[in-house]
mmCIF file of C-alpha atoms in Angstrom:
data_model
loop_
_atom_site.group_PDB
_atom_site.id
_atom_site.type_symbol
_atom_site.label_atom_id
_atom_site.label_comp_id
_atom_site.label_asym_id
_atom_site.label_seq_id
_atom_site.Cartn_x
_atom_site.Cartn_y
_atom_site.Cartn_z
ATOM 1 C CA UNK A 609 98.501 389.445 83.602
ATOM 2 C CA UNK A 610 97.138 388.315 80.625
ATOM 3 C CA UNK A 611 93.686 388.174 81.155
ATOM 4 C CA UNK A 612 91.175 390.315 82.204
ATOM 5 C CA UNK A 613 90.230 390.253 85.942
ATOM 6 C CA UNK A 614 86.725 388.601 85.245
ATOM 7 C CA UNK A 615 88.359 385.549 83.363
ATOM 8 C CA UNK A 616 90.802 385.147 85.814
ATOM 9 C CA UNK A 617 88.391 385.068 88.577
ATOM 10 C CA UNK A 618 86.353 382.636 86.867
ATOM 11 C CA UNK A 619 89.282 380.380 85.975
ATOM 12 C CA UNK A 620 90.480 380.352 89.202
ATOM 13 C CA UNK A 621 87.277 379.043 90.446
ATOM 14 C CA UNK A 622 87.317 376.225 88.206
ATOM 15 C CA UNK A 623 90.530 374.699 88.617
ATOM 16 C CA UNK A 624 89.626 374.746 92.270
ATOM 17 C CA UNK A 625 87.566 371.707 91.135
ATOM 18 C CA UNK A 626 89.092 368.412 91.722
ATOM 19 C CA UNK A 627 90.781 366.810 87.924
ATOM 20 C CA UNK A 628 90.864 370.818 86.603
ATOM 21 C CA UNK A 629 93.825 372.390 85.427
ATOM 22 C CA UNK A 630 94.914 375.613 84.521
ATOM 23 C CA UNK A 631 94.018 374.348 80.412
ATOM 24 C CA UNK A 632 90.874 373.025 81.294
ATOM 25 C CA UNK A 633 90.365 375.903 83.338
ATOM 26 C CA UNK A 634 90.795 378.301 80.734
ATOM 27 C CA UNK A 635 89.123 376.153 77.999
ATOM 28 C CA UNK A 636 85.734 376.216 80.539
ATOM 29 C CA UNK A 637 86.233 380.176 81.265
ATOM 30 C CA UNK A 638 85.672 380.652 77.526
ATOM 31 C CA UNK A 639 83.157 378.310 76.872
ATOM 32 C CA UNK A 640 81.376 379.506 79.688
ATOM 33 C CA UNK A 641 81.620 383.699 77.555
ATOM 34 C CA UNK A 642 80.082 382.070 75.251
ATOM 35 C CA UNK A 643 77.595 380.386 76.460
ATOM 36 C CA UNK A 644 73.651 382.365 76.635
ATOM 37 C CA UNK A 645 73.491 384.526 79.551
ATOM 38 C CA UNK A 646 70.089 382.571 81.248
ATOM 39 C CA UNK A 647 72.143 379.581 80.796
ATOM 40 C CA UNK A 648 74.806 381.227 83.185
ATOM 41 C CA UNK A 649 72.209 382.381 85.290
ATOM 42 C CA UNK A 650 70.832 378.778 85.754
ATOM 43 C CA UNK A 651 74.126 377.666 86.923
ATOM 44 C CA UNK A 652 75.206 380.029 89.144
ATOM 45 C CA UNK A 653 72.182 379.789 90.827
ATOM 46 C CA UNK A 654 72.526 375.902 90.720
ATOM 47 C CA UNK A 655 75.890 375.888 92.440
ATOM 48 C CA UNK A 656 74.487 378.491 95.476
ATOM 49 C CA UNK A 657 70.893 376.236 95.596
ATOM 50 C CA UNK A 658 73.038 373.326 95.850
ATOM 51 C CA UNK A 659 75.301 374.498 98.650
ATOM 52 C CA UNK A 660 72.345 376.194 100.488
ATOM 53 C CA UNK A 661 69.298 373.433 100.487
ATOM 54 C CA UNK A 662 70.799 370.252 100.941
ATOM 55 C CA UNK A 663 72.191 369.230 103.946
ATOM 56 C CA UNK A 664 72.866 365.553 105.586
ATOM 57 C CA UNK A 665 69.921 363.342 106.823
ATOM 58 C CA UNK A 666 69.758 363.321 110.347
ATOM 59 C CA UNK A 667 69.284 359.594 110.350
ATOM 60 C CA UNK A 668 71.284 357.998 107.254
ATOM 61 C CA UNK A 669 73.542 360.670 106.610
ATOM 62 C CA UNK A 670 72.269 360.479 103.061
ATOM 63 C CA UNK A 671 72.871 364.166 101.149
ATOM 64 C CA UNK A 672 69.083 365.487 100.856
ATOM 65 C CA UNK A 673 66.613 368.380 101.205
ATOM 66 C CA UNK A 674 64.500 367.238 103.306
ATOM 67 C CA UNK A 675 64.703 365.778 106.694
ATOM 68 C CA UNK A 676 64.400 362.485 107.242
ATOM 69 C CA UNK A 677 65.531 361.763 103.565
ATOM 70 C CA UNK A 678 62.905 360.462 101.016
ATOM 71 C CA UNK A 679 64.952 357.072 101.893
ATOM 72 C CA UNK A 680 64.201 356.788 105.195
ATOM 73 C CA UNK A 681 61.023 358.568 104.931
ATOM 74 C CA UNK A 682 59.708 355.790 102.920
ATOM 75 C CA UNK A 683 57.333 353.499 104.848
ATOM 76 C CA UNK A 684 57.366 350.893 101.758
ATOM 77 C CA UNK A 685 60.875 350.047 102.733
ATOM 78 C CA UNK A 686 62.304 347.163 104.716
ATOM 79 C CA UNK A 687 63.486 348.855 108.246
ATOM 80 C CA UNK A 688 64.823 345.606 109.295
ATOM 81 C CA UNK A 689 68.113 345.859 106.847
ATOM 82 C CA UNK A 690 70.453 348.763 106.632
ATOM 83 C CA UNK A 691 73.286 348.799 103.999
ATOM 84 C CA UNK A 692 76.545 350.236 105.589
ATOM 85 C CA UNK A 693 78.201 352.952 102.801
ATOM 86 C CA UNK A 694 80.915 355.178 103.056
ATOM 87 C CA UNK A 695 79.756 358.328 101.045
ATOM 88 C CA UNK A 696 76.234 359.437 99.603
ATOM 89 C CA UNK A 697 77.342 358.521 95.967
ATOM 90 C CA UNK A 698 77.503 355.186 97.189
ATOM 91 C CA UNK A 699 74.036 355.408 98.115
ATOM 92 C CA UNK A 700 72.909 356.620 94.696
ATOM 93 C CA UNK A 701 74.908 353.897 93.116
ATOM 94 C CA UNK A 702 72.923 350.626 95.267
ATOM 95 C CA UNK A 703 69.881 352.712 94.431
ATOM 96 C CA UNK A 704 70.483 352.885 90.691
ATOM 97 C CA UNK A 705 70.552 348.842 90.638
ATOM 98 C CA UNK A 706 66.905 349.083 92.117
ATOM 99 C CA UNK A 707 67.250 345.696 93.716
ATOM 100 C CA UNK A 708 67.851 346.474 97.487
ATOM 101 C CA UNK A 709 64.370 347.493 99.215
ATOM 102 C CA UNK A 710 66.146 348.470 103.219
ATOM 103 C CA UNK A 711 67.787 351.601 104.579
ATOM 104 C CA UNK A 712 71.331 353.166 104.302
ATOM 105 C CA UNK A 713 74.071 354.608 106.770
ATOM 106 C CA UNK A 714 76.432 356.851 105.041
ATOM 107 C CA UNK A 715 79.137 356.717 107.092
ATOM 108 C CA UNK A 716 81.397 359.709 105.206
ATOM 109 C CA UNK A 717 84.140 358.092 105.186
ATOM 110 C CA UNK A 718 86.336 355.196 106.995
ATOM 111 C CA UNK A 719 88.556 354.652 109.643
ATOM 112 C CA UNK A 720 92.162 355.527 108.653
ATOM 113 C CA UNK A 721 94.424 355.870 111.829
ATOM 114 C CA UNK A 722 97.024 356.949 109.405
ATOM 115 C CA UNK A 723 95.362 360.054 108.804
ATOM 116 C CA UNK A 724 94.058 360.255 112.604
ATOM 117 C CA UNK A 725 90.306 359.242 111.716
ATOM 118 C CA UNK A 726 89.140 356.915 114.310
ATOM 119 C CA UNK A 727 85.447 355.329 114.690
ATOM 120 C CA UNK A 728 83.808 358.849 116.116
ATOM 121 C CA UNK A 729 85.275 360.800 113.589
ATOM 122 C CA UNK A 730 82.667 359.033 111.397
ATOM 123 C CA UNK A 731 79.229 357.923 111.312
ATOM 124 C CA UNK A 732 79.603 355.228 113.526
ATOM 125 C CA UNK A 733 77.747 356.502 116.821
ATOM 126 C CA UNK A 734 74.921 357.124 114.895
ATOM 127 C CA UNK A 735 74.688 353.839 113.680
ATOM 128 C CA UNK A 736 74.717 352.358 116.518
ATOM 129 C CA UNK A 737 72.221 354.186 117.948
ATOM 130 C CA UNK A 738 69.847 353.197 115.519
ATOM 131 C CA UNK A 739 70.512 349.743 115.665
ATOM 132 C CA UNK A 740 69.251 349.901 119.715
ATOM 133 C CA UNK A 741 65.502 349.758 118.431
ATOM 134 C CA UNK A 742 64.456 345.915 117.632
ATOM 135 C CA UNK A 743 63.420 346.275 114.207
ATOM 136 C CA UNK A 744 66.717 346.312 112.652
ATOM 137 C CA UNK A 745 67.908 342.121 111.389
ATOM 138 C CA UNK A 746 70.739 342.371 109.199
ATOM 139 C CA UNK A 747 73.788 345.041 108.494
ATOM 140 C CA UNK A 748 75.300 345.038 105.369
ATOM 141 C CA UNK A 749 78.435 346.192 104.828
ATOM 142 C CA UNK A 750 79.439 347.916 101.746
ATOM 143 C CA UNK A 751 82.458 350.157 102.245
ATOM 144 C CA UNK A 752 84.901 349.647 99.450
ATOM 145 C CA UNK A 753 87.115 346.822 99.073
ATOM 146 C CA UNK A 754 90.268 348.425 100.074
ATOM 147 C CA UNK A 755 92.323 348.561 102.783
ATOM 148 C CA UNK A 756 90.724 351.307 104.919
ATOM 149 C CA UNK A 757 87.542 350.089 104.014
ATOM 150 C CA UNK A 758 88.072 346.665 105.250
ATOM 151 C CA UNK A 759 89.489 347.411 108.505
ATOM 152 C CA UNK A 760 86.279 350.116 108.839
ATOM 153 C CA UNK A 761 84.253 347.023 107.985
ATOM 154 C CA UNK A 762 85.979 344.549 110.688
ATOM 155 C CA UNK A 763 85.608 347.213 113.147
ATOM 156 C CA UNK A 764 81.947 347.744 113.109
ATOM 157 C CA UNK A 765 81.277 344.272 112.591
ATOM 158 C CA UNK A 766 83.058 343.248 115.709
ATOM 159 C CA UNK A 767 80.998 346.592 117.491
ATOM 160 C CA UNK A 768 77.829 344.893 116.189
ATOM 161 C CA UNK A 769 77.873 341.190 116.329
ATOM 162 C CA UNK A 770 77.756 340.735 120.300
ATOM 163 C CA UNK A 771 73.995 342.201 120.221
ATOM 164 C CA UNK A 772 72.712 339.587 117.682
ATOM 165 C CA UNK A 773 72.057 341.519 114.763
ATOM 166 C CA UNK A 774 73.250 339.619 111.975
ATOM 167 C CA UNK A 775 76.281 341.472 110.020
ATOM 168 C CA UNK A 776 77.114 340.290 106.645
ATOM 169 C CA UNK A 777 79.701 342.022 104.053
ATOM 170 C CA UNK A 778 79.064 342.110 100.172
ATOM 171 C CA UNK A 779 80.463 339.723 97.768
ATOM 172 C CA UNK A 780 84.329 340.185 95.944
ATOM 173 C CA UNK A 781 85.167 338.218 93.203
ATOM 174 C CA UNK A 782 85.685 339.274 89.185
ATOM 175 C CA UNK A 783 82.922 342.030 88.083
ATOM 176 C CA UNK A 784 80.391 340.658 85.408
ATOM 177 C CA UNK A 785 81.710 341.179 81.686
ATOM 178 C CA UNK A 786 85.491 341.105 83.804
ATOM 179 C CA UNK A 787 88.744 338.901 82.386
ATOM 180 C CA UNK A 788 90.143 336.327 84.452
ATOM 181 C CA UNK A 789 93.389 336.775 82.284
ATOM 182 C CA UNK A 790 93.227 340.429 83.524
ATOM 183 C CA UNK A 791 91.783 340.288 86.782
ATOM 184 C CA UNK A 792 94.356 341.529 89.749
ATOM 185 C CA UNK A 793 95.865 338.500 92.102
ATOM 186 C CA UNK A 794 93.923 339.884 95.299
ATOM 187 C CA UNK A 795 90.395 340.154 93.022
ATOM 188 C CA UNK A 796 91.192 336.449 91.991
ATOM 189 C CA UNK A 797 91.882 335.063 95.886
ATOM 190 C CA UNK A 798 88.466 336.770 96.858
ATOM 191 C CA UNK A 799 86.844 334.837 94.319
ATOM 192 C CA UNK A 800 87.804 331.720 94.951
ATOM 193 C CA UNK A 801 87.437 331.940 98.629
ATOM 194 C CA UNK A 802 83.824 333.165 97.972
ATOM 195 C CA UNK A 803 83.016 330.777 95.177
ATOM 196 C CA UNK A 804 79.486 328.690 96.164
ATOM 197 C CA UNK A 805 77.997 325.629 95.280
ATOM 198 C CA UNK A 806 75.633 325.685 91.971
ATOM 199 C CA UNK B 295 65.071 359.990 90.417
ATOM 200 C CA UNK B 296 67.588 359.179 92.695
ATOM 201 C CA UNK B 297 69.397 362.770 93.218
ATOM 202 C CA UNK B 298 67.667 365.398 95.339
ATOM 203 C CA UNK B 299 66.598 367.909 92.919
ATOM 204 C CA UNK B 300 69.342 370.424 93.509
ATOM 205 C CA UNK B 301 72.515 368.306 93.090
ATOM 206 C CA UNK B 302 70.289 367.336 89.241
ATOM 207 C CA UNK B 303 70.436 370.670 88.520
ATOM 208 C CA UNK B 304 74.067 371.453 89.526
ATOM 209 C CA UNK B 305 75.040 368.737 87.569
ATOM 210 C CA UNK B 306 72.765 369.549 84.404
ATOM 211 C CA UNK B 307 74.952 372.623 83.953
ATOM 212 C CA UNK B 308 78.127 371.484 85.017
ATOM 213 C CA UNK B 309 77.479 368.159 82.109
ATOM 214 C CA UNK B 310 76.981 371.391 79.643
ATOM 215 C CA UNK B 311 80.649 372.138 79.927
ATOM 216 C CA UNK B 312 82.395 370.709 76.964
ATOM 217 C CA UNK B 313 84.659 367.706 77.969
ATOM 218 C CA UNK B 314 82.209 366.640 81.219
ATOM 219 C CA UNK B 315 80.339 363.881 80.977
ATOM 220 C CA UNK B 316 77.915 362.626 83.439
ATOM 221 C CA UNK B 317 80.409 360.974 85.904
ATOM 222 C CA UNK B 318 82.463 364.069 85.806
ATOM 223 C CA UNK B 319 79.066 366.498 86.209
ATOM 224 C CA UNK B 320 77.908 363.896 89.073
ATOM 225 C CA UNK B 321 81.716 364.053 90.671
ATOM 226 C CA UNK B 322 82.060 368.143 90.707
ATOM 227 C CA UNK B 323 78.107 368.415 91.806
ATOM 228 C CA UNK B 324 79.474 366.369 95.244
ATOM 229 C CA UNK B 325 82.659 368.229 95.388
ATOM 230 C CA UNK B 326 80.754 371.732 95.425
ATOM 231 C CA UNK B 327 78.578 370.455 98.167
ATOM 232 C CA UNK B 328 82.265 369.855 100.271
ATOM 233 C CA UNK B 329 83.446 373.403 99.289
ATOM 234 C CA UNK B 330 83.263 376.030 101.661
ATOM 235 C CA UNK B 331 80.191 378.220 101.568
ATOM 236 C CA UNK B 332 82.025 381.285 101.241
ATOM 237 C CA UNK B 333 84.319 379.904 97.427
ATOM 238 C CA UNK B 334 80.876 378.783 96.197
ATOM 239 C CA UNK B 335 79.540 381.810 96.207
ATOM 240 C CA UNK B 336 82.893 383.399 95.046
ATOM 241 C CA UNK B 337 82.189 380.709 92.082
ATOM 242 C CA UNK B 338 78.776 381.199 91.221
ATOM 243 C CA UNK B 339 79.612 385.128 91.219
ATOM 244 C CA UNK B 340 82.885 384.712 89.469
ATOM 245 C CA UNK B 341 80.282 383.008 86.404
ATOM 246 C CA UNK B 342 78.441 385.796 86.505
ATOM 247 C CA UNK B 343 80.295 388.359 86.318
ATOM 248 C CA UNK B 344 82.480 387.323 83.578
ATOM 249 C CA UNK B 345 79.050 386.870 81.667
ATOM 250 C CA UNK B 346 78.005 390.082 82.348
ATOM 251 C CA UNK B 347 81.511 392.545 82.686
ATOM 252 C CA UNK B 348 83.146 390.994 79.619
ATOM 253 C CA UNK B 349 82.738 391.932 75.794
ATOM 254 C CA UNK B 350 84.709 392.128 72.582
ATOM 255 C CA UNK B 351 86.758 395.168 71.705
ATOM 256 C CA UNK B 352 85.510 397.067 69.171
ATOM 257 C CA UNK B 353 88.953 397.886 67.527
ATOM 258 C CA UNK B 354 90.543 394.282 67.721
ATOM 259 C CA UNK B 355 87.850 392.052 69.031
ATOM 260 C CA UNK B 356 89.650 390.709 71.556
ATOM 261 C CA UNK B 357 88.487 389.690 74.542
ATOM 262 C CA UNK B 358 87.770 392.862 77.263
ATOM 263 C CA UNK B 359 85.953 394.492 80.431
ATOM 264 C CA UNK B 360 87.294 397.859 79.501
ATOM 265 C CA UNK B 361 87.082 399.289 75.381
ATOM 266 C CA UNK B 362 89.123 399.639 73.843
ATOM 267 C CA UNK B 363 90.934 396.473 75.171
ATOM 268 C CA UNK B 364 94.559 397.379 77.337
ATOM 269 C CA UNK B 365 96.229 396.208 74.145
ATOM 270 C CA UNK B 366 94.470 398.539 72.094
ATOM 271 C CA UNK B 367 95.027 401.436 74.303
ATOM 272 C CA UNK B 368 98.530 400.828 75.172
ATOM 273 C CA UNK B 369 100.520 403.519 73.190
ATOM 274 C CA UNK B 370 103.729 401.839 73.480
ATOM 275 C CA UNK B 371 102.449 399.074 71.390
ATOM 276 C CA UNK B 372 103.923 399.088 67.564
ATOM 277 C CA UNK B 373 100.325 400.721 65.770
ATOM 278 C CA UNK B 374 102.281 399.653 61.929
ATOM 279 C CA UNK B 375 101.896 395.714 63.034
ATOM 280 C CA UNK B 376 98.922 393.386 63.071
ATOM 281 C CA UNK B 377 99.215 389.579 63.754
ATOM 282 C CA UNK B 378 95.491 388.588 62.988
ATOM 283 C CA UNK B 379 94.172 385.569 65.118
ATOM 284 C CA UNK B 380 90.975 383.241 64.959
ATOM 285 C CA UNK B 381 90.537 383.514 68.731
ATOM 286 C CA UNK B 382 91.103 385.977 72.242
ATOM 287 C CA UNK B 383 92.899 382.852 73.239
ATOM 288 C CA UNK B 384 95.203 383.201 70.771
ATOM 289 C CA UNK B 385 95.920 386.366 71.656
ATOM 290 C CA UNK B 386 96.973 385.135 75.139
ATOM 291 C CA UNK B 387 98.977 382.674 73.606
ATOM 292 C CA UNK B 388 101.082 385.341 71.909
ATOM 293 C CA UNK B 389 101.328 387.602 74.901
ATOM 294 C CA UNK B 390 102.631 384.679 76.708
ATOM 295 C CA UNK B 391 105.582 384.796 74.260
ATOM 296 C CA UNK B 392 106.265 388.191 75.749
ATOM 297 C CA UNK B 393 108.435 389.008 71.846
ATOM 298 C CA UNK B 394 105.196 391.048 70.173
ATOM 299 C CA UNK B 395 104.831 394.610 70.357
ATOM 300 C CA UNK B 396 102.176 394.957 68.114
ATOM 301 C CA UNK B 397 98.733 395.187 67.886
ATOM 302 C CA UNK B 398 96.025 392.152 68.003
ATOM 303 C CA UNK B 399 92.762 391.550 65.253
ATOM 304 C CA UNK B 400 90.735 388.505 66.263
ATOM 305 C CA UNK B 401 88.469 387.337 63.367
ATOM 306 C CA UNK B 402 86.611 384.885 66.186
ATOM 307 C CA UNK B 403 86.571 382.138 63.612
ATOM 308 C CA UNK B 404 87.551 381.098 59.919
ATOM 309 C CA UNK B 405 85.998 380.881 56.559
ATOM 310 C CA UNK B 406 84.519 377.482 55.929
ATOM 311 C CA UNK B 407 81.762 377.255 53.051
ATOM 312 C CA UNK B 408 81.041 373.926 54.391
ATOM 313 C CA UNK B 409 79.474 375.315 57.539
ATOM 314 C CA UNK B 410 78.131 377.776 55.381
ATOM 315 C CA UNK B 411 80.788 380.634 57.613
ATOM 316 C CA UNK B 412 82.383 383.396 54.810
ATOM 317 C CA UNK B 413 84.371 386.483 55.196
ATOM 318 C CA UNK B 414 81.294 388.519 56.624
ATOM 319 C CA UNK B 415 80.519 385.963 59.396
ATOM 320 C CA UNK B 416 83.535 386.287 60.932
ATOM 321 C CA UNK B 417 85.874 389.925 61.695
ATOM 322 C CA UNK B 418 87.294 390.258 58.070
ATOM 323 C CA UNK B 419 85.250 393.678 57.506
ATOM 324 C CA UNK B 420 86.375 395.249 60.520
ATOM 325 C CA UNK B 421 89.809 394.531 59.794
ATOM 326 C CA UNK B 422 89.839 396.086 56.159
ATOM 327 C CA UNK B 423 88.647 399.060 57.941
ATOM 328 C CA UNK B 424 91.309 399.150 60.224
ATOM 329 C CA UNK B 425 93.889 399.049 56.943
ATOM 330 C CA UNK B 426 92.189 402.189 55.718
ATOM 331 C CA UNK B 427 94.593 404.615 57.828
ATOM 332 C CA UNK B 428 98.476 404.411 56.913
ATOM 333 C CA UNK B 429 99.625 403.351 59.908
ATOM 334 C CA UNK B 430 99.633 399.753 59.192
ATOM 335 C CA UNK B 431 102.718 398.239 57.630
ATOM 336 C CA UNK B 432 102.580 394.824 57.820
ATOM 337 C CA UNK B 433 99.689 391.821 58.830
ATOM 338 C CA UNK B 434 101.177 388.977 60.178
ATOM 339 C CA UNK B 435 98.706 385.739 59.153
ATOM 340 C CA UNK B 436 98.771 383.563 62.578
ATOM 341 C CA UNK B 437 95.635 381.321 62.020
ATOM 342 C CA UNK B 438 95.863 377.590 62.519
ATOM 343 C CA UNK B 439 98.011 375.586 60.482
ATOM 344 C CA UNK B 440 94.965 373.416 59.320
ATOM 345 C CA UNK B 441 92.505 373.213 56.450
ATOM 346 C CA UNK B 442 90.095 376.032 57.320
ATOM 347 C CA UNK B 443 93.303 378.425 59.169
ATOM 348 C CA UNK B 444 94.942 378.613 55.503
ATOM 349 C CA UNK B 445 92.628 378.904 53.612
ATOM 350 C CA UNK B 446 91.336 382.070 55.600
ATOM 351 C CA UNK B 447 94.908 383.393 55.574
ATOM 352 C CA UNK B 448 95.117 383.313 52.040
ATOM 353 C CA UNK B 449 91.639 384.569 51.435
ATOM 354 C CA UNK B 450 92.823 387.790 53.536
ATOM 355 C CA UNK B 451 96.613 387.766 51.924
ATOM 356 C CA UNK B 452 94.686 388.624 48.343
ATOM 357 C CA UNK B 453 92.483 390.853 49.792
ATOM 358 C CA UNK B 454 95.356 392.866 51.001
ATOM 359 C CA UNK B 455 98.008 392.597 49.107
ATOM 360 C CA UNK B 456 96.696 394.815 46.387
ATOM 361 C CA UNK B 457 96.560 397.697 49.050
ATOM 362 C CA UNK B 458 100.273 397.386 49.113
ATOM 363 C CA UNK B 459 100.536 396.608 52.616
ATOM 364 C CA UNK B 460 102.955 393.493 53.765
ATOM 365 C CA UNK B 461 101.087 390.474 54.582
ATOM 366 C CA UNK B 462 103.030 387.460 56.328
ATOM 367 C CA UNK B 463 102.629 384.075 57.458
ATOM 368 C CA UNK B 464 104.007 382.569 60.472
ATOM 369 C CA UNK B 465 106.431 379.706 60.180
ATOM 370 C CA UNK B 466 105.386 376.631 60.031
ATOM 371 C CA UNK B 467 107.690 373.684 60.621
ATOM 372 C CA UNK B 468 109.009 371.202 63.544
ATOM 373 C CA UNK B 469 108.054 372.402 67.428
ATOM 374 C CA UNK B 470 110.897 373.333 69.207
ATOM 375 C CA UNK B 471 112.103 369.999 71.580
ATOM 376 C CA UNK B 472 110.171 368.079 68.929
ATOM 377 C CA UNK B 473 111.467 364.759 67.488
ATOM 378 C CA UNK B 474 112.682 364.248 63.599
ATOM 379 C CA UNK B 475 110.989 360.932 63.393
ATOM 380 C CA UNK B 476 107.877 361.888 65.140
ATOM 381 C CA UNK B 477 107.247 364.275 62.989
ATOM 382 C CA UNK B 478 104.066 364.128 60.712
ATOM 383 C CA UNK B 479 105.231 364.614 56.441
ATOM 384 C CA UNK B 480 102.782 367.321 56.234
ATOM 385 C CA UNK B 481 105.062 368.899 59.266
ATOM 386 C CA UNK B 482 108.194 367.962 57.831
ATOM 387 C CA UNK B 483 107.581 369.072 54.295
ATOM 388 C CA UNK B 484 106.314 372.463 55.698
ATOM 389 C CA UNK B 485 109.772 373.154 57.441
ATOM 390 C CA UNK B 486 111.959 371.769 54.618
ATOM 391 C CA UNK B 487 109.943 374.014 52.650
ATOM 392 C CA UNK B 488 110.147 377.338 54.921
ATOM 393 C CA UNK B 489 114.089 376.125 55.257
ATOM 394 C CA UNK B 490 116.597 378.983 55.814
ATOM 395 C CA UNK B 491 120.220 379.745 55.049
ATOM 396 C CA UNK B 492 122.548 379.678 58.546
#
């Protein structure tokens, strides 16, 4: 070996990281020699406190350190809509365009029969179960516009829609600032079969 | 904020890394919180350690958890041969080769009067010392072919040279499996330049 044990170690750590390869890896190892020693320290410490304090919450599924979330912990929020989302980051994305005041369900992840994921293998149950209380109107879903996403979508909204809670599924079409020159044929269909009167 | 306050921390240091931005940092952060418990720890020790068990060695300056470095000590190495080198990843580079048998000096930079670095900022000193015994025959130049690499090399080619010691510069010219017509003129003048008789 080239390098001495400690390096390796450390660059074998890194390109365990997803988009990290053994350049990058190496590249980071070095920086990271030369970077101050508190500033090590720090993220050491940041990767264990990450992996150690947060954890799921028990209602949304939302990644948090606390329990309830500070999502569903907050009373100022309308409990009559939750947003349907397949991982946590989704969640952090709706919440970044501060515009939608109800609850998530991080589902983590979608159906995929393909890779033997059915319905229990994610957050459905749960979701269900909180939609048995009254106060819940409307269920957005927001899984991503691809295939597996879709079908998770149809499935839950077929599970939901005999009890009367309204489902509805977010807009596709061409993103703001898009191309229609450049848009995708599929992007294009969903956009005319969603267009609406002005 | 819409993070917990661990997963802003993890990514603070990970967006410190050079080449991460904040969708990287934010990507990694939720990877580490899928990882086992177990390689986290394994990461945020591997960090640590090479902080803390790694140094320069004080002969060459190459990069070491033992000193002198293995290169340093190994006595089958070629002691009448130095190929100085801005970085310890340059001397990896050349081990990969697997064709030197001689010894390593890192100067851990170059001269550049611009940013105000000159011959006592980086290892120049050291190495001058190292010239003072008679085992040293010859000081292969392998900086960077750019602006700052040559000038360094012929900054430490005069110092040198008057000692009567060989001092040589690696070949510059076309990469091996390049392409003719790729090839920048700066490239192409440097190999017809450094041409040799078949």
């Amino acid at each position: 070996m080239h390098y001495p044990e400690p390096i390796t170690k450390l660059m074998d750590s890194f390109s365990k990281l997803p988009g990290i390869g053994p350049k990058t890896a190496s590249r980071l190892a070095f920086f990271v020699l030369d970077m101050k020693e508190d500033d090590v320290l720090d993220f050491a410490q940041a990767l264990i406190k990450a992996k150690r304090d947060l954890g799921f919450c028990s209602v949304c599924g939302h990644i948090t350190d606390t329990d309830p979330c500070y999502i569903c912990e907050d009373k100022t929020r309308d409990r009559s809509l939750i947003c349907v989302v397949e991982t946590p980051q989704d969640v952090i994305a709706m919440e970044k365009m501060r515009d939608f005041g109800g609850l998530y369900h991080v589902l983590h992840g979608t159906i995929s029969p393909m890779d033997g994921i059915g319905p229990e293998d994610i957050n459905v149950p749960q979701l269900l179960k909180r939609l048995q209380n009254d106060e819940v109107k409307e269920v957005i879903l927001a899984t991503n516009p691809n295939v597996e996403g879709e079908a998770t979508s149809m499935y839950i909204s077929r599970l939901i829609k005999p009890s009367g809670i309204s489902v509805t599924r977010i807009a596709h079409g061409l993103p703001m600032g898009g191309d229609l020159e450049y848009a995708d044929e599929v992007t294009l269909s969903k956009a005319m079969e969603g267009r609406r009167e002005l």
